[in-house]
Amino acid sequence: MHDFKVYSQSGNLFREGEIGEILAPLVNKGVITGVEDRLTLPTQIKAEGVNGSVIAPGLLVGIDESRGVSQIDKLHFTGGDWGNYDTGSTIDYAVLDHTFAENNGIPNSSIIELPGGKKIEVSGTGLTPQHFIPINDSGLGFGGVFAIVYMPLNKVQFLQNQEGKTSESLITISNPENRENLKTELTLILQQSFPNYGIGIEEKKEDRVYKLLYEGAGADQKFYHVIGIAILLGAVFAAFNLTVRVVQSQRREIGIGMAMGASLLSLAARPIILGLNISIFGTIFGILVGKLINGTMRTVLMQELPLPIWLTPFEPKYFLWVGIGGFLAPIIATLVPVIYGLNIQPIDAIRTGHLAPIRKGLSPLLSRLPLPGNTFWQIPFRNLLRTPRRTFLTLLGIAGVIGVMTSVLGMVDSFSLTLDKATSESSIKGSQRIEVIFDKFQAVDSPIFTYLKDSEAVTEIQPVIQFAGTASNIEHKKSGDEISILTTVIDFQNTMWRPTLVSGKYPKEHNEILISSAAAKSLGATSGDQVLVNHPIVTVQGTPSFLKSQFTISGIHPHPFRAYSYVASSQAKESGMDGLAGGVWIKTDQSADWDKIQTDLYTIAGVSSVQESGINDRAMKEELKGQMNILKIVQFVVLFLALLIAFNTASINMDDRAREHATFMAFGLPVSKIMLMSIIESATLGLLASIAGLGIGFLLLDYFINTVFASALPEIGMYLSVSTTTYVNTIVLGVFAVGIAPVFAIRKLTRTNIPSTLRVLE
């Protein structure tokens, strides 16, 4: 990938090869290893997909395909090629972005139409590092609704009437360690050569796609680390509980051994070997299951991110430290009760029957509560309180994994709420706005506005100007706090649509701005604070330029997309754009045919883009569906683990209470009632674990939303939400999964040998 991208912030074009000529001394010194010119211009395409006609905005990217393998940010073909220009055919070919083509079902050899009626054949699909995730001016990636069209550089220059022109140059350097000094030198050289261009130099680490991929990967790693640790802790508590109870069941045998003079080491050997077996086989099984889950997640990720190369080697360092933790936990859990058991008197360990110490725990507390039902219905609750430590450990193990499940379900809820708010905020009382963008500024009294006003399908129009810029907080500016914004100039007195206010007021004067809640959070600002905004102006000579001005935040709106900001129409006058519009928002009759309106508008000269206002919101929702597949894998794993812990607990409970159950059966109590008591006990434990898990899950969710995702995807202000459905599902699943566990041990209960179980040798 390139190390630097040189471009004009004011939108000026360069002469092809001009940047390379200016930087030739640095190239000759070997400081710069490559300079490649490209022409990237906004466009809109019309194509036929599997679901009908597709009209979408995008970028037309001209690449010097003659460079072949030496291309900077080389185009990787996922299908087809550049097309055959050697036959003398007048047909032009284009390579379509892989994600856009796949999402809309546009095959090779399809015909796409550019503004002006120019038809081009799709000769292939591909990806480049620079546009691996198609990103529009809002700073968000929309693969299904934003098209990247690659063509040879000379073809794009000809189609756009820009012969010999380029919009940007990609640069590679020999020494990445000297990046900052070289950037300063490049800035001085190019600003002197192009004083009115507003030269911008973007490092690789500042590239939006690069940041989204690498910061996203870092956030994903944090997410999986926390999830993994939470699951591991739940498993450790379960393993600790298991080994403690197994050793306690051998307590009498240990006492007899001590009474007969056996050495402490020989007595400790058996339970320790048991702990070692659990550790060894558990670790091996865990690694195998981990590799299986890795393979499943790899398949999902490959579908969502079609990278040219996927390297997924076995990661010993991650498996090693997790394996060590999983290996040591059962051994430690075994040593604790063994050491305790070897330090008591043999007679205390051997005592059974009426001489044995009775473990009441917290069960006497139950006698103070007026519980309904007879003794049998109170036994499940007494059993839980009789061994509070055991109950607490089991509860922690189950609550840990249920907490993970709650946080995962909560993320789905949070994503859904965030995007629902975005869609609701973009709409006009339930109906969509149509956003029309022009290829250049149009006067508000131009024929296109007359045409729209006279159209029967159009009920209201709202002229707008949109521009991409940046904003930073003046009050406490720090490194890296500058954010990208997409600012819209609108008339707030127009009743067709305006953003909702969370706080403050709408802008009235120039140099007042309305920003999103997410932007306010990123800037550490609120209503009334000052921000520095980089915005376009038209100079007295009529040339476009960019200027940094101090703006006052008049208010804050709730749209979750950070980039969206708004200024009053008076700003256009101050910026030299009075009476002009870069686009128009349209409200149509609800009975109007959207496809026909879009097609009609697309054919109008000067229109570069036509789309529904909420299409980006819906596209982001579709993009997040892929992430939901990964979360479903996590949900399945934790639910299965909760069931295993519950089954293990129920099985040991059956063994511990074998004499108690045999006594019940000896007095004629049916097996069904004994099983029902066990189910009630387990279900109660599941209910308590679910409630605790909800608390743990909410804490995890808060960390994921406000820390992990806030740093990885700051362009979206996530709303934290746990729906009522999630609360109910978590409790129901927790109670059901844990409550049903004793049923799997019914075979052991029905085969109880009553005389043998009740026989005690004094």
XYZ file of N, CA and C in Angstrom, residues 227-402:
528
model
N -14.038 -11.780 25.913
C -14.974 -12.902 25.834
C -14.278 -14.188 26.258
N -13.064 -14.399 25.751
C -12.317 -15.616 26.080
C -11.994 -15.709 27.555
N -11.576 -14.582 28.148
C -11.251 -14.587 29.581
C -12.496 -14.863 30.409
N -13.620 -14.255 30.019
C -14.868 -14.485 30.756
C -15.282 -15.953 30.689
N -15.175 -16.541 29.493
C -15.520 -17.960 29.346
C -14.547 -18.824 30.143
N -13.249 -18.467 30.084
C -12.238 -19.242 30.819
C -12.494 -19.187 32.320
N -12.838 -17.993 32.824
C -13.125 -17.881 34.258
C -14.330 -18.730 34.643
N -15.355 -18.712 33.780
C -16.515 -19.559 34.052
C -16.134 -21.022 34.087
N -15.285 -21.439 33.142
C -14.842 -22.833 33.107
C -13.961 -23.161 34.306
N -13.122 -22.197 34.730
C -12.253 -22.422 35.894
C -13.087 -22.621 37.151
N -14.106 -21.780 37.341
C -14.985 -21.955 38.505
C -15.660 -23.321 38.470
N -16.086 -23.721 37.267
C -16.740 -25.024 37.139
C -15.765 -26.153 37.450
N -14.533 -26.045 36.924
C -13.524 -27.077 37.189
C -13.158 -27.115 38.665
N -13.033 -25.946 39.270
C -12.715 -25.882 40.698
C -13.812 -26.547 41.519
N -15.045 -26.243 41.171
C -16.179 -26.830 41.883
C -16.199 -28.345 41.725
N -15.921 -28.815 40.520
C -15.922 -30.255 40.252
C -14.872 -30.973 41.084
N -13.629 -30.499 41.014
C -12.547 -31.199 41.706
C -12.701 -31.130 43.220
N -13.160 -29.997 43.737
C -13.391 -29.889 45.184
C -14.415 -30.915 45.637
N -15.480 -31.049 44.877
C -16.540 -31.975 45.280
C -16.100 -33.430 45.122
N -15.279 -33.712 44.110
C -14.769 -35.078 43.946
C -13.864 -35.446 45.106
N -12.980 -34.516 45.484
C -12.067 -34.793 46.605
C -12.849 -34.928 47.907
N -13.851 -34.105 48.112
C -14.653 -34.208 49.331
C -15.388 -35.543 49.405
N -15.765 -36.076 48.252
C -16.430 -37.381 48.257
C -15.468 -38.501 48.662
N -14.154 -38.244 48.547
C -13.133 -39.224 48.943
C -12.627 -38.967 50.363
N -13.287 -38.061 51.064
C -12.815 -37.643 52.387
C -12.731 -38.815 53.359
N -13.735 -39.690 53.355
C -13.765 -40.825 54.286
C -12.630 -41.803 53.984
N -12.382 -42.051 52.661
C -11.292 -42.939 52.284
C -9.950 -42.386 52.740
N -9.789 -41.046 52.638
C -8.542 -40.420 53.099
C -8.386 -40.605 54.606
N -9.485 -40.442 55.347
C -9.437 -40.627 56.803
C -9.055 -42.045 57.189
N -9.631 -43.046 56.487
C -9.288 -44.449 56.766
C -7.811 -44.692 56.480
N -7.305 -44.124 55.371
C -5.891 -44.286 55.030
C -4.989 -43.712 56.095
N -5.329 -42.520 56.602
C -4.513 -41.922 57.656
C -4.551 -42.777 58.913
N -5.727 -43.338 59.251
C -5.853 -44.176 60.449
C -5.029 -45.450 60.332
N -4.855 -45.937 59.103
C -4.086 -47.168 58.891
C -2.606 -46.888 58.670
N -2.181 -45.637 58.809
C -0.767 -45.303 58.765
C -0.215 -45.032 57.390
N -1.047 -44.854 56.395
C -0.547 -44.563 55.051
C 0.102 -43.178 55.027
N 1.120 -43.010 54.187
C 1.816 -41.723 54.100
C 0.903 -40.681 53.462
N 1.139 -39.435 53.849
C 0.312 -38.351 53.313
C 0.474 -38.220 51.797
N 1.705 -38.480 51.301
C 1.946 -38.367 49.871
C 1.140 -39.393 49.082
N 1.104 -40.627 49.596
C 0.346 -41.669 48.897
C -1.150 -41.386 48.936
N -1.616 -40.784 50.047
C -3.037 -40.445 50.140
C -3.402 -39.295 49.190
N -2.453 -38.377 49.035
C -2.717 -37.226 48.165
C -2.567 -37.569 46.688
N -1.856 -38.687 46.404
C -1.532 -39.016 45.010
C -2.783 -39.219 44.166
N -3.766 -39.962 44.692
C -4.939 -40.304 43.885
C -5.729 -39.071 43.443
N -6.115 -38.179 44.384
C -6.851 -36.995 43.923
C -6.015 -36.067 43.045
N -4.693 -36.013 43.331
C -3.839 -35.152 42.505
C -3.745 -35.702 41.086
N -3.614 -37.034 40.972
C -3.586 -37.654 39.641
C -4.905 -37.398 38.911
N -6.013 -37.428 39.672
C -7.307 -37.100 39.069
C -7.290 -35.678 38.513
N -6.769 -34.743 39.325
C -6.674 -33.359 38.864
C -5.792 -33.215 37.640
N -4.673 -33.988 37.616
C -3.789 -33.964 36.452
C -4.496 -34.487 35.206
N -5.247 -35.568 35.380
C -5.988 -36.121 34.239
C -6.984 -35.106 33.679
N -7.715 -34.467 34.609
C -8.682 -33.450 34.174
C -7.959 -32.321 33.448
N -6.798 -31.904 33.993
C -6.031 -30.814 33.388
C -5.531 -31.183 32.001
N -4.923 -32.367 31.891
C -4.322 -32.779 30.617
C -5.382 -32.956 29.540
N -6.393 -33.771 29.854
C -7.409 -34.042 28.837
C -8.266 -32.806 28.550
N -8.513 -32.017 29.616
C -9.278 -30.788 29.405
C -8.545 -29.800 28.514
N -7.220 -29.676 28.726
C -6.423 -28.765 27.908
C -6.369 -29.233 26.456
N -6.126 -30.535 26.256
C -6.069 -31.076 24.889
C -7.412 -30.887 24.185
N -8.482 -31.236 24.894
C -9.812 -31.093 24.304
C -10.119 -29.624 24.013
N -9.696 -28.730 24.937
C -9.938 -27.305 24.742
C -9.221 -26.756 23.524
N -7.975 -27.202 23.301
C -7.225 -26.749 22.126
C -7.889 -27.239 20.843
N -8.345 -28.493 20.858
C -9.015 -29.037 19.672
C -10.307 -28.278 19.375
N -11.082 -28.010 20.434
C -12.323 -27.247 20.249
C -12.006 -25.832 19.773
N -10.924 -25.248 20.337
C -10.517 -23.912 19.912
C -10.175 -23.850 18.436
N -9.455 -24.857 17.950
C -9.122 -24.898 16.521
C -10.374 -25.084 15.673
N -11.318 -25.865 16.178
C -12.574 -26.062 15.449
C -13.341 -24.746 15.337
N -13.416 -24.005 16.447
C -14.108 -22.711 16.435
C -13.364 -21.728 15.539
N -12.031 -21.754 15.599
C -11.231 -20.884 14.728
C -11.547 -21.127 13.257
N -11.662 -22.407 12.892
C -11.974 -22.744 11.503
C -13.330 -22.213 11.084
N -14.306 -22.326 11.990
C -15.652 -21.821 11.686
C -15.643 -20.304 11.514
N -14.946 -19.619 12.423
C -14.890 -18.160 12.349
C -14.093 -17.708 11.125
N -13.081 -18.459 10.753
C -12.297 -18.131 9.558
C -13.190 -18.143 8.318
N -14.056 -19.151 8.235
C -14.966 -19.244 7.092
C -15.878 -18.024 7.015
N -16.411 -17.613 8.179
C -17.302 -16.449 8.218
C -16.541 -15.184 7.826
N -15.330 -15.011 8.367
C -14.549 -13.815 8.083
C -14.141 -13.736 6.614
N -13.822 -14.869 6.019
C -13.437 -14.876 4.605
C -14.601 -14.448 3.715
N -15.821 -14.761 4.149
C -16.990 -14.337 3.383
C -17.218 -12.834 3.519
N -16.932 -12.295 4.710
C -17.190 -10.880 4.963
C -16.060 -9.988 4.462
N -14.814 -10.467 4.525
C -13.663 -9.684 4.098
C -12.894 -10.463 3.036
N -13.175 -10.233 1.762
C -12.518 -11.005 0.698
C -11.090 -10.533 0.438
N -10.210 -10.698 1.431
C -8.815 -10.311 1.260
C -8.147 -11.205 0.222
N -7.176 -10.666 -0.530
C -6.491 -11.496 -1.528
C -5.792 -12.705 -0.913
N -5.235 -12.522 0.284
C -4.505 -13.604 0.952
C -4.976 -13.682 2.398
N -5.245 -14.893 2.838
C -5.613 -15.126 4.236
C -4.551 -16.015 4.873
N -3.912 -15.522 5.936
C -2.942 -16.308 6.691
C -3.516 -16.530 8.084
N -3.846 -17.761 8.389
C -4.410 -18.082 9.706
C -3.620 -19.230 10.324
N -2.338 -18.988 10.651
C -1.531 -20.059 11.241
C -1.950 -20.339 12.674
N -1.529 -21.471 13.170
C -1.760 -21.805 14.572
C -0.971 -20.822 15.429
N -1.630 -20.192 16.402
C -0.999 -19.177 17.248
C -0.622 -19.786 18.596
N 0.617 -20.296 18.729
C 1.008 -20.974 19.981
C 0.914 -20.077 21.208
N 1.247 -18.764 21.051
C 1.298 -17.905 22.237
C -0.071 -17.753 22.896
N -1.140 -17.691 22.061
C -2.472 -17.548 22.638
C -2.946 -18.862 23.251
N -2.741 -19.944 22.521
C -3.157 -21.240 23.041
C -2.319 -21.630 24.259
N -1.049 -21.159 24.304
C -0.161 -21.547 25.402
C -0.628 -20.971 26.728
N -0.858 -19.629 26.756
C -1.204 -19.046 28.057
C -2.598 -19.451 28.504
N -3.510 -19.637 27.553
C -4.841 -20.137 27.918
C -4.743 -21.586 28.380
N -3.905 -22.370 27.667
C -3.719 -23.768 28.053
C -3.105 -23.902 29.432
N -2.135 -23.023 29.745
C -1.510 -23.060 31.073
C -2.541 -22.748 32.149
N -3.365 -21.717 31.886
C -4.409 -21.383 32.859
C -5.388 -22.520 33.056
N -5.827 -23.116 31.940
C -6.753 -24.242 32.032
C -6.124 -25.466 32.662
N -4.795 -25.615 32.503
C -4.096 -26.770 33.081
C -3.920 -26.613 34.590
N -3.572 -25.401 35.026
C -3.281 -25.191 36.445
C -4.540 -25.126 37.303
N -5.638 -24.633 36.741
C -6.851 -24.432 37.545
C -7.331 -25.711 38.224
N -7.509 -26.843 37.519
C -7.965 -28.062 38.204
C -6.959 -28.587 39.231
N -5.654 -28.401 38.953
C -4.640 -28.875 39.909
C -4.733 -28.082 41.205
N -4.838 -26.746 41.080
C -4.984 -25.911 42.281
C -6.272 -26.257 43.004
N -7.333 -26.453 42.220
C -8.622 -26.813 42.819
C -8.535 -28.146 43.546
N -7.676 -29.030 43.096
C -7.514 -30.330 43.756
C -6.679 -30.205 45.019
N -5.618 -29.390 44.954
C -4.705 -29.276 46.091
C -5.372 -28.651 47.312
N -6.270 -27.687 47.088
C -6.894 -26.988 48.222
C -7.649 -27.951 49.134
N -8.602 -28.741 48.649
C -9.313 -29.658 49.556
C -8.435 -30.817 50.037
N -7.433 -31.223 49.231
C -6.539 -32.305 49.666
C -5.732 -31.860 50.877
N -5.159 -30.654 50.784
C -4.377 -30.136 51.915
C -5.259 -29.991 53.144
N -6.480 -29.495 52.922
C -7.406 -29.361 54.052
C -7.761 -30.729 54.632
N -8.029 -31.697 53.754
C -8.420 -33.036 54.210
C -7.322 -33.749 54.957
N -6.061 -33.481 54.597
C -4.936 -34.141 55.265
C -4.581 -33.488 56.590
N -5.199 -32.359 56.892
C -4.893 -31.663 58.144
C -5.989 -31.813 59.190
N -6.954 -32.708 58.957
C -7.974 -32.964 59.973
C -7.702 -34.311 60.622
N -8.314 -34.537 61.764
C -8.141 -35.805 62.467
C -8.834 -36.928 61.696
N -8.183 -38.120 61.620
C -8.791 -39.242 60.888
C -10.192 -39.577 61.365
N -10.424 -39.475 62.683
C -11.728 -39.850 63.220
C -12.826 -38.935 62.700
N -12.462 -37.623 62.492
C -13.454 -36.676 61.969
C -13.792 -36.970 60.512
N -12.804 -37.458 59.772
C -13.036 -37.768 58.367
C -13.813 -39.059 58.189
N -13.645 -40.012 59.162
C -14.251 -41.333 59.017
C -15.702 -41.341 59.451
N -16.072 -40.477 60.392
C -17.409 -40.516 60.975
C -18.492 -40.472 59.907
N -19.482 -41.311 60.055
C -20.632 -41.334 59.146
C -21.905 -41.436 59.963
N -23.023 -41.389 59.279
C -24.318 -41.579 59.928
C -24.608 -40.488 60.933
N -25.142 -40.885 62.111
C -25.556 -39.884 63.093
C -24.363 -39.241 63.781
N -23.162 -39.881 63.649
C -21.969 -39.318 64.269
C -21.287 -38.272 63.390
N -21.623 -38.275 62.104
C -20.976 -37.352 61.165
C -21.443 -35.926 61.420
N -20.521 -34.964 61.226
C -20.927 -33.563 61.385
C -21.964 -33.183 60.327
N -22.977 -32.500 60.774
C -24.062 -32.119 59.866
C -23.766 -30.741 59.273
N -23.790 -30.650 57.927
C -23.526 -29.384 57.248
C -24.855 -28.661 57.028
N -25.064 -27.634 57.824
C -26.317 -26.886 57.685
C -26.150 -25.648 56.808
N -24.924 -25.092 56.793
C -24.702 -23.905 55.980
C -25.644 -22.780 56.360
N -26.327 -22.241 55.376
C -27.276 -21.143 55.586
C -28.718 -21.624 55.605
N -28.903 -22.952 55.599
C -30.271 -23.479 55.524
C -31.145 -23.083 56.714
N -30.589 -22.884 57.944
C -31.472 -22.433 59.035
C -32.176 -21.116 58.741
N -31.582 -20.302 57.868
C -32.232 -19.030 57.531
C -33.582 -19.250 56.873
N -33.706 -20.389 56.193
C -34.936 -20.674 55.473
C -36.105 -20.893 56.418
N -35.797 -21.341 57.641
C -36.872 -21.602 58.607
C -37.560 -20.315 59.045
N -36.892 -19.192 58.842
C -37.474 -17.910 59.234
C -38.368 -17.315 58.144
N -38.344 -17.956 56.968
C -39.173 -17.463 55.867
C -40.418 -18.326 55.733
N -41.582 -17.727 55.639
C -42.834 -18.505 55.519
C -43.038 -19.018 54.095
N -42.221 -20.011 53.696
C -42.336 -20.542 52.344
C -43.567 -21.424 52.221
N -44.256 -21.371 51.090
C -45.424 -22.240 50.888
C -44.981 -23.670 50.624
N -45.908 -24.593 50.726
C -45.617 -25.989 50.388
C -45.110 -26.777 51.584
N -45.078 -28.095 51.401
C -44.611 -28.960 52.478
C -43.092 -29.081 52.446
N -42.592 -29.995 53.260
C -41.145 -30.161 53.406
C -40.468 -30.496 52.087
N -41.123 -31.341 51.290
C -40.495 -31.781 50.050
C -40.240 -30.608 49.101
N -41.159 -29.651 49.055
C -40.975 -28.521 48.141
C -39.954 -27.519 48.674
N -39.620 -27.599 49.969
C -38.605 -26.712 50.529
C -37.202 -27.304 50.449
N -37.129 -28.627 50.222
C -35.827 -29.301 50.172
C -34.903 -28.710 49.108
N -35.359 -28.428 47.869
C -34.445 -27.861 46.866
C -33.774 -26.576 47.327
N -34.524 -25.711 48.011
C -33.959 -24.446 48.463
C -33.023 -24.664 49.649
N -33.360 -25.629 50.517
C -32.481 -25.959 51.642
C -31.159 -26.538 51.135
N -31.236 -27.347 50.086
C -30.012 -27.930 49.531
C -29.064 -26.848 49.019
N -29.625 -25.816 48.389
C -28.783 -24.733 47.878
C -28.114 -23.964 49.009
N -28.855 -23.749 50.113
C -28.311 -22.989 51.234
C -27.441 -23.841 52.154
N -27.595 -25.156 52.074
C -26.838 -26.044 52.956
C -25.352 -26.028 52.608
N -25.039 -25.820 51.345
C -23.633 -25.749 50.904
C -23.435 -24.439 50.141
N -23.368 -23.314 50.862
C -23.319 -22.014 50.186
C -22.079 -21.826 49.309
N -20.921 -22.348 49.756
C -19.710 -22.177 48.950
C -19.845 -22.905 47.617
N -20.342 -24.138 47.683
C -20.527 -24.927 46.472
C -21.542 -24.247 45.545
N -22.630 -23.771 46.132
C -23.654 -23.081 45.336
C -23.093 -21.822 44.691
N -22.288 -21.083 45.476
C -21.729 -19.828 44.974
C -20.768 -20.073 43.817
N -19.909 -21.096 43.942
C -18.961 -21.403 42.874
C -19.684 -21.837 41.600
N -20.691 -22.683 41.770
C -21.466 -23.123 40.606
C -22.172 -21.941 39.957
N -22.749 -21.096 40.807
C -23.453 -19.916 40.303
C -22.504 -19.002 39.524
N -21.277 -18.812 40.042
C -20.315 -17.960 39.355
C -19.941 -18.524 37.990
N -19.727 -19.842 37.937
C -19.366 -20.472 36.672
C -20.438 -20.288 35.619
N -21.682 -20.543 36.009
C -22.788 -20.409 35.052
C -23.047 -18.938 34.730
N -22.965 -18.072 35.757
C -23.213 -16.645 35.541
C -22.186 -16.041 34.590
N -20.945 -16.523 34.650
C -19.907 -16.007 33.758
C -20.245 -16.235 32.299
N -20.636 -17.467 31.969
C -20.935 -17.758 30.562
C -22.261 -17.125 30.138
N -23.226 -17.044 31.056
C -24.485 -16.363 30.724
C -24.235 -14.867 30.530
